[in-house]
Coordinates of C-alpha atoms and ligand atoms in Angstrom, one line a residue:
X1270 CA 132.5 41.6 70.4
X1271 CA 133.7 44.6 68.4
X1272 CA 133.3 44.1 64.7
X1273 CA 135.5 44.4 61.6
X1274 CA 132.7 45.7 59.4
X1275 CA 133.9 46.8 56.0
X1276 CA 137.6 46.1 56.8
X1277 CA 139.4 44.7 53.8
X1278 CA 141.6 41.9 55.2
X1279 CA 144.2 40.3 53.0
X1280 CA 144.9 36.9 54.6
X1281 CA 148.3 35.4 53.6
X1282 CA 148.4 31.7 54.4
X1283 CA 151.8 30.0 54.8
X1284 CA 152.9 26.4 54.7
X1285 CA 152.3 24.7 58.0
X1286 CA 149.9 22.1 59.4
X1287 CA 148.0 25.0 61.0
X1288 CA 147.1 26.2 57.5
X1289 CA 143.9 24.1 57.8
X1290 CA 142.8 26.4 60.7
X1291 CA 143.0 29.4 58.3
X1292 CA 139.9 28.2 56.5
X1293 CA 138.0 28.6 59.8
X1294 CA 139.8 32.0 60.3
X1295 CA 138.3 33.2 57.0
X1296 CA 134.8 32.2 58.1
X1297 CA 135.3 34.0 61.5
X1298 CA 136.7 37.2 59.8
X1299 CA 133.7 37.3 57.5
X1300 CA 131.3 36.7 60.4
X1301 CA 132.9 39.8 62.0
X1302 CA 132.0 41.8 58.9
X1303 CA 135.4 41.8 57.1
X1304 CA 135.9 41.5 53.4
X1305 CA 138.5 38.8 53.0
X1306 CA 140.9 37.9 50.1
X1307 CA 143.3 35.1 50.4
X1308 CA 146.9 34.6 49.1
X1309 CA 148.7 31.4 49.7
X1310 CA 152.4 30.4 49.6
X1311 CA 153.4 27.4 47.6
X1312 CA 153.9 25.5 50.9
X1313 CA 150.4 26.3 52.1
X1314 CA 149.0 24.6 49.0
X1315 CA 150.5 21.3 50.2
X1316 CA 148.3 21.5 53.3
X1317 CA 145.0 23.0 52.0
X1318 CA 143.6 23.4 48.5
X1319 CA 142.7 26.7 47.0
X1320 CA 139.1 25.5 46.5
X1321 CA 138.5 25.6 50.3
X1322 CA 139.6 29.2 50.6
X1323 CA 137.7 30.2 47.5
X1324 CA 134.5 28.6 48.9
X1325 CA 134.7 30.3 52.3
X1326 CA 136.0 33.7 51.1
X1327 CA 133.8 33.9 48.1
X1328 CA 136.7 35.4 46.2
X1329 CA 139.3 34.0 43.8
X1330 CA 142.5 32.9 45.7
X1331 CA 145.9 34.1 44.6
X1332 CA 148.9 31.7 44.6
X1333 CA 151.5 33.0 42.3
X1334 CA 153.0 36.2 41.0
X1335 CA 153.1 34.7 37.5
X1336 CA 149.4 33.9 37.0
X1337 CA 148.6 36.1 34.0
X1338 CA 144.9 35.8 34.3
X1339 CA 144.8 36.6 38.0
X1340 CA 147.2 39.6 37.4
X1341 CA 144.9 40.9 34.7
X1342 CA 141.9 40.7 37.0
X1343 CA 143.7 42.4 40.0
X1344 CA 147.4 43.0 39.9
X1345 CA 149.4 42.1 43.0
X1346 CA 150.3 45.8 43.6
X1347 CA 146.6 46.6 43.4
X1348 CA 145.8 43.8 45.8
X1349 CA 148.4 45.1 48.3
X1350 CA 146.8 48.5 48.0
X1351 CA 143.3 47.1 48.4
X1352 CA 144.1 45.8 51.9
X1353 CA 143.2 47.8 55.0
X1354 CA 145.2 45.1 56.9
X1355 CA 147.4 42.2 56.1
X1356 CA 147.1 39.2 58.3
X1357 CA 149.7 36.4 57.9
X1358 CA 148.3 33.3 59.5
X1359 CA 149.8 30.8 60.0
X1360 CA 153.1 32.7 59.8
X1361 CA 155.9 30.2 59.5
X1362 CA 159.5 30.8 60.7
X1363 CA 160.6 31.0 57.1
X1364 CA 158.1 33.6 56.1
X1365 CA 158.8 35.7 59.3
X1366 CA 162.5 35.6 58.4
X1367 CA 161.7 36.8 54.9
X1368 CA 159.4 39.5 56.1
X1369 CA 162.0 40.7 58.6
X1370 CA 164.6 41.0 55.9
X1371 CA 162.5 42.4 53.1
X1372 CA 162.5 39.4 50.8
X1373 CA 160.0 39.5 47.9
X1374 CA 160.6 36.1 46.2
X1375 CA 157.0 34.9 46.0
X1376 CA 153.5 36.3 46.0
X1377 CA 153.0 36.5 49.8
X1378 CA 156.3 38.2 50.6
X1379 CA 155.9 40.6 47.6
X1380 CA 152.4 41.6 48.8
X1381 CA 153.8 42.2 52.3
X1382 CA 156.6 44.4 51.0
X1383 CA 154.3 46.3 48.6
X1384 CA 151.7 47.3 51.1
X1385 CA 151.5 50.3 53.5
X1386 CA 148.7 48.6 55.4
X1387 CA 149.3 47.6 59.0
X1388 CA 150.4 44.0 59.3
X1389 CA 149.5 41.3 61.8
X1390 CA 151.3 38.0 62.0
X1391 CA 150.0 34.9 63.8
X1392 CA 153.0 32.6 64.0
X1393 CA 152.7 28.8 64.2
X1394 CA 155.7 26.4 64.2
X1395 CA 157.6 23.8 66.1
X1396 CA 158.4 25.1 69.5
X1397 CA 162.2 24.8 69.0
X1398 CA 161.9 26.9 65.8
X1399 CA 159.9 29.4 67.8
X1400 CA 162.4 29.6 70.5
X1401 CA 165.5 29.7 68.2
X1402 CA 167.5 33.0 68.5
X1403 CA 167.1 33.6 64.8
X1404 CA 163.3 33.6 65.0
X1405 CA 163.4 35.7 68.2
X1406 CA 165.5 38.3 66.4
X1407 CA 163.3 38.3 63.4
X1408 CA 160.2 38.8 65.6
X1409 CA 161.9 41.6 67.5
X1410 CA 162.7 43.4 64.2
X1411 CA 159.1 43.0 63.0
X1412 CA 157.7 44.3 66.3
X1413 CA 160.0 47.3 66.1
X1414 CA 158.4 48.1 62.8
X1415 CA 155.0 48.1 64.4
X1416 CA 153.9 44.6 63.2
X1417 CA 151.3 43.2 65.5
X1418 CA 152.1 39.7 66.7
X1419 CA 149.2 37.4 67.9
X1420 CA 150.3 34.2 69.7
X1421 CA 151.5 31.5 69.3
X1422 CA 150.0 29.7 72.3
X1423 CA 151.3 26.8 74.4
X1424 CA 150.0 23.3 73.8
X1425 CA 150.3 20.1 71.9
X1426 CA 152.1 20.4 68.6
X1427 CA 151.7 18.4 65.4
X1428 CA 154.8 16.2 66.0
X1429 CA 153.5 14.8 69.3
X1430 CA 155.5 17.4 71.2
X1431 CA 154.2 20.2 73.4
X1432 CA 155.3 23.9 73.8
X1433 CA 154.8 27.4 72.5
X1434 CA 154.1 27.2 68.8
X1435 CA 150.4 26.5 68.3
X1436 CA 148.5 29.0 66.1
X1437 CA 146.1 31.1 68.2
X1438 CA 142.5 30.0 67.9
X1439 CA 140.8 31.7 64.9
X1440 CA 138.2 33.3 67.2
X1441 CA 141.0 34.8 69.4
X1442 CA 142.8 36.2 66.4
X1443 CA 139.6 37.8 65.1
X1444 CA 138.8 39.2 68.6
X1445 CA 142.3 40.8 68.9
X1446 CA 142.0 42.3 65.4
X1447 CA 138.6 43.7 66.1
X1448 CA 139.7 45.2 69.4
X1449 CA 142.7 47.0 67.9
X1450 CA 140.6 48.1 64.8
X1451 CA 137.9 49.4 67.0
X1452 CA 140.1 51.1 69.5
X1453 CA 142.4 53.0 67.3
X1454 CA 141.5 52.7 63.6
X1455 CA 142.7 55.9 61.9
X1456 CA 142.0 58.0 65.0
X1457 CA 145.2 60.1 64.4
X1458 CA 144.5 60.6 60.7
X1459 CA 145.1 64.2 59.6
X1460 CA 147.5 64.9 62.5
X1461 CA 151.3 65.6 62.2
X1462 CA 153.5 64.3 65.0
X1463 CA 157.2 65.0 65.5
X1464 CA 158.9 62.4 67.7
X1465 CA 162.5 62.4 68.9
X1466 CA 164.1 59.2 70.0
X1467 CA 167.4 57.6 71.2
X1468 CA 170.5 59.1 72.7
X1469 CA 172.8 61.9 71.4
X1470 CA 176.5 61.5 71.0
X1471 CA 178.6 64.6 71.7
X1472 CA 182.0 64.2 70.1
X1473 CA 185.2 64.8 72.0
X1474 CA 187.6 64.0 69.2
X1475 CA 187.4 62.0 66.0
X1476 CA 187.1 58.7 67.9
X1477 CA 185.4 59.5 71.2
X1478 CA 182.1 60.8 72.3
X1479 CA 180.0 61.5 75.4
X1480 CA 176.8 59.5 75.1
X1481 CA 174.2 57.6 77.1
X1482 CA 172.5 54.2 77.2
X1483 CA 169.1 55.2 75.7
X1484 CA 168.0 52.4 73.2
X1485 CA 165.5 54.6 71.4
X1486 CA 162.8 51.8 71.7
X1487 CA 160.2 54.0 73.5
X1488 CA 160.4 56.8 70.9
X1489 CA 160.4 54.3 68.0
X1490 CA 157.4 52.5 69.5
X1491 CA 155.5 55.8 69.7
X1492 CA 156.4 56.7 66.1
X1493 CA 155.3 53.2 64.9
X1494 CA 152.0 53.3 66.8
X1495 CA 151.2 56.9 65.7
X1496 CA 151.8 55.9 62.0
X1497 CA 149.7 52.8 62.4
X1498 CA 146.9 55.0 63.7
X1499 CA 147.0 57.2 60.7
X1500 CA 149.2 60.2 61.8
X1501 CA 151.9 61.7 59.6
X1502 CA 155.1 61.0 61.6
X1503 CA 158.5 62.6 61.5
X1504 CA 161.0 60.7 63.6
X1505 CA 164.2 62.4 64.6
X1506 CA 166.5 59.6 65.7
X1507 CA 169.8 59.8 67.5
X1508 CA 172.4 57.1 66.9
X1509 CA 170.5 53.8 67.3
X1510 CA 170.3 50.6 65.3
X1511 CA 166.6 50.2 65.1
X1512 CA 164.5 49.7 61.9
X1513 CA 162.4 52.5 60.7
X1514 CA 158.7 51.8 61.5
X1515 CA 156.3 51.5 58.5
X1516 CA 154.9 54.7 57.3
X1517 CA 157.4 56.9 59.3
X1518 CA 159.7 59.5 57.9
X1519 CA 163.0 59.3 59.7
X1520 CA 165.8 61.9 60.0
X1521 CA 169.0 60.6 61.6
X1522 CA 171.1 63.0 63.8
X1523 CA 174.0 62.6 66.2
X1524 CA 174.4 65.5 68.5
X1525 CA 172.0 67.6 70.7
X1526 CA 172.6 70.5 68.4
X1527 CA 171.7 68.5 65.3
X1528 CA 168.6 67.1 67.0
X1529 CA 167.5 70.7 67.8
X1530 CA 167.9 71.8 64.2
X1531 CA 166.1 68.8 62.8
X1532 CA 163.2 69.0 65.3
X1533 CA 162.7 72.8 64.7
X1534 CA 162.8 72.3 61.0
X1535 CA 160.1 69.6 61.2
X1536 CA 157.6 72.1 62.8
X1537 CA 154.8 73.0 62.5
X1538 CA 153.1 69.9 64.0
X1539 CA 150.1 69.1 66.1
X1540 CA 152.3 67.4 68.7
X1541 CA 156.0 67.1 69.7
X1542 CA 157.0 64.1 71.7
X1543 CA 160.5 64.4 73.1
X1544 CA 161.4 60.9 73.9
X1545 CA 165.1 61.4 73.1
X1546 CA 167.6 61.3 75.9
X1547 CA 169.4 64.4 74.8
X1548 CA 172.8 65.2 76.4
X1549 CA 172.5 68.2 78.7
X1550 CA 176.2 69.0 78.2
X1551 CA 178.6 68.7 75.3
X1552 CA 182.4 69.3 75.1
X1553 CA 183.2 73.0 74.6
X1554 CA 185.3 72.1 71.6
X1555 CA 185.8 69.0 69.5
X1556 CA 189.5 68.2 69.1
X1557 CA 190.6 68.0 65.5
X1558 CA 192.9 65.1 66.3
X1559 CA 192.7 62.2 68.7
X1560 CA 193.4 63.4 72.2
X1561 CA 196.7 61.9 73.4
X1562 CA 197.2 60.7 77.0
X1563 CA 199.7 62.8 78.9
X1564 CA 199.0 63.6 82.6
X1565 CA 197.3 61.4 85.2
X1566 CA 194.1 63.2 85.1
X1567 CA 192.2 64.9 82.3
X1568 CA 189.6 67.6 82.8
X1569 CA 186.9 68.0 80.1
X1570 CA 185.1 71.3 79.9
X1571 CA 181.4 70.8 79.0
X1572 CA 178.9 73.4 78.1
X1573 CA 175.1 73.3 78.2
X1574 CA 173.4 72.0 75.0
X1575 CA 170.3 73.7 73.6
X1576 CA 167.1 72.5 75.3
X1577 CA 165.0 71.4 72.3
X1578 CA 161.9 70.6 74.3
X1579 CA 161.8 74.0 76.0
X1580 CA 162.5 75.7 72.7
X1581 CA 159.7 73.8 70.9
X1582 CA 157.3 74.8 73.7
X1583 CA 158.4 78.4 73.4
X1584 CA 158.4 78.5 69.6
X1585 CA 155.9 80.7 67.7
X1586 CA 154.8 77.5 65.9
X1587 CA 154.3 75.7 69.2
X1588 CA 152.5 72.4 68.7
X1589 CA 149.2 72.1 70.5
X1590 CA 150.6 69.3 72.6
X1591 CA 154.2 69.2 73.8
X1592 CA 155.2 66.1 75.6
X1593 CA 158.5 65.6 77.5
X1594 CA 160.1 62.6 79.2
X1595 CA 161.8 62.5 82.5
X1596 CA 164.2 59.9 83.9
X1597 CA 164.1 60.4 87.7
X1598 CA 165.6 58.4 90.4
X1599 CA 164.0 60.2 93.4
X1600 CA 161.2 62.6 94.1
X1601 CA 159.8 61.6 90.7
X1602 CA 156.6 63.6 91.0
X1603 CA 158.2 66.8 92.3
X1604 CA 160.9 66.8 89.6
X1605 CA 158.6 65.8 86.8
X1606 CA 156.1 68.5 87.7
X1607 CA 158.9 71.0 88.0
X1608 CA 160.0 70.3 84.4
X1609 CA 156.4 70.4 83.2
X1610 CA 156.1 73.9 84.6
X1611 CA 159.5 75.2 83.7
X1612 CA 159.5 74.0 80.1
X1613 CA 155.8 74.8 79.6
X1614 CA 154.8 71.3 78.7
X1615 CA 151.3 69.8 78.3
X1616 CA 152.4 66.3 79.5
X1617 CA 155.5 64.8 81.0
X1618 CA 156.1 61.1 81.1
X1619 CA 158.2 60.1 84.0
X1620 CA 159.9 56.7 84.1
X1621 CA 158.9 54.8 87.2
X1622 CA 162.3 53.6 88.2
X1623 CA 162.7 50.5 90.3
X1624 CA 160.0 48.6 88.3
X1625 CA 161.6 45.3 87.4
X1626 CA 162.4 44.9 83.7
X1627 CA 161.7 48.5 82.9
X1628 CA 164.0 51.3 81.7
X1629 CA 166.4 52.2 79.0
X1630 CA 167.3 49.0 77.3
X1631 CA 164.3 46.9 78.2
X1632 CA 161.3 46.1 76.0
X1633 CA 159.0 46.9 79.0
X1634 CA 158.5 50.2 80.8
X1635 CA 156.3 51.9 83.4
X1636 CA 155.4 55.5 83.1
X1637 CA 153.5 58.1 85.1
X1638 CA 152.2 60.9 82.9
X1639 CA 151.7 64.2 84.6
X1640 CA 149.7 67.1 83.3
X1641 CA 148.9 70.4 85.1
X1642 CA 145.7 68.9 86.5
X1643 CA 146.4 65.2 87.0
X1644 CA 148.5 62.1 86.7
X1645 CA 148.0 58.7 85.0
X1646 CA 150.0 55.6 85.7
X1647 CA 150.7 53.5 82.6
X1648 CA 152.1 50.0 82.6
X1649 CA 154.3 48.2 83.5
X1650 CA 153.7 46.9 79.9
X1651 CA 155.6 46.4 76.7
X1652 CA 156.8 49.7 75.2
X1653 CA 154.6 49.1 72.2
X1654 CA 151.4 49.0 74.4
X1655 CA 152.6 52.0 76.5
X1656 CA 153.0 53.9 73.2
X1657 CA 149.4 53.4 72.4
X1658 CA 148.3 54.4 75.9
X1659 CA 150.4 57.6 75.7
X1660 CA 149.0 58.4 72.3
X1661 CA 145.5 58.0 73.7
X1662 CA 146.3 60.8 76.3
X1663 CA 147.7 63.0 73.5
X1664 CA 144.7 62.3 71.2
X1665 CA 142.4 63.3 74.1
X1666 CA 144.1 66.6 74.4
X1667 CA 144.2 67.3 70.7
X1668 CA 140.5 66.6 70.5
X1669 CA 139.6 68.8 73.5
Ligands
CTP2889 N1 165.6 67.5 76.4 C1 165.8 68.3 75.3 N2 167.0 68.9 75.1 C2 168.0 68.9 76.0 C3 167.7 68.1 77.2 C4 166.5 67.4 77.3 O1 164.9 68.4 74.4 N3 169.1 69.5 75.8 C5 164.3 66.9 76.6 C6 164.3 65.4 76.5 O2 164.0 64.9 75.2 C7 163.2 65.0 77.5 C8 163.3 66.0 78.6 O3 163.8 67.2 77.9 O4 161.9 65.0 76.9 C9 164.2 65.6 79.7 O5 164.3 66.8 80.5 P1 165.7 67.1 81.3 O6 165.4 68.4 82.0 O7 166.9 66.9 80.5 O8 165.6 65.9 82.3 P2 166.5 64.7 82.6 O9 167.2 64.2 81.3 O10 165.7 63.8 83.3 O11 167.7 65.4 83.4 P3 167.9 66.3 84.7 O12 166.9 65.8 85.7 O13 169.3 66.2 85.0 O14 167.5 67.7 84.3

């Protein structure tokens, strides 16, 4: 099994019956080589005493923001900075809600807000709470920001019921952490990536625009994964309602012209990843007042927008790796390779259409990534996983 040697893990334990398993989790983390410090919510202390965690971690356990002696030894901001990774386990529905919305009303939530370290949550709760739309939405928000979610698993629950809600086994949590730490830990440190994401809106008049259905999820997942892996990330985002991933600098734009200006201003960079679905045409002129209906038909005159991707690839400060996206419905390979050549790209990621559950608004996707000398099929998989796989290909090129 991969190890966590030297990793400083701050384990935040929340109040649920699964809190007792967190004692075993500390032991397993230490066996894998991690240095572990423990913070507990007030609820957690109703299930397990601090002495147990103190004994297994070999470190003082923190329980309150208002403990003057503990603060004097290591302030909570210092503790948040100490961590290479924050692991919230068990993560209750309440704490997940607080984390999703940025609350900082106790020690654990304050630590989670005050850190820039990557975060992993291992939820455990009653299965109805787990399946509640509020919890689903909170989890989706946390995932968007790049938070890693482990479990829960299906099985018997504390109240004699059964369903999804059991804390993953401590050894499984440690195995997942060790795998992700080993695979990607800081491998993009020192690199600067510019990522574009989402649709563009081309205004017709003060109330109407020409747009498209891109959700921005793929580009945001790439930005989140790159930041998690240590890169400096500039995210140029079209109009989407997605949370900014941790550690990412975001610039919001609306039109293709604004996207071009923002992307070019963000250069130089080591890589540009053009995941935005940029409008190819925009109205020739934006009407100053709302266009009134008059005749039975209306003809709009549209003109080509600047091609940001091609411009980046032709720029004097061309990144070493320029990556485009292509949404094709037929002759995927021929069209994608044509764009790779014409726009002078290093890689082009073509959506494999017709794969169930993939595409614009979905959380999953399937891509084929073409380069001049090859092709790699990625997925179908959650966009978050695909993002890491695409970054692996980019990292390979940047290292070559
Ligand atoms: N792109 C861009 N600026 C544009 C249009 C597209 O930067 N004005 C980028 C997109 O971010 C994406 C790629 O180019 O990375 C898409 O290429 P494009 O030629 O527009 O392909 P499609 O959108 O698939 O459209 P079509 O096949 O109609 O050309």
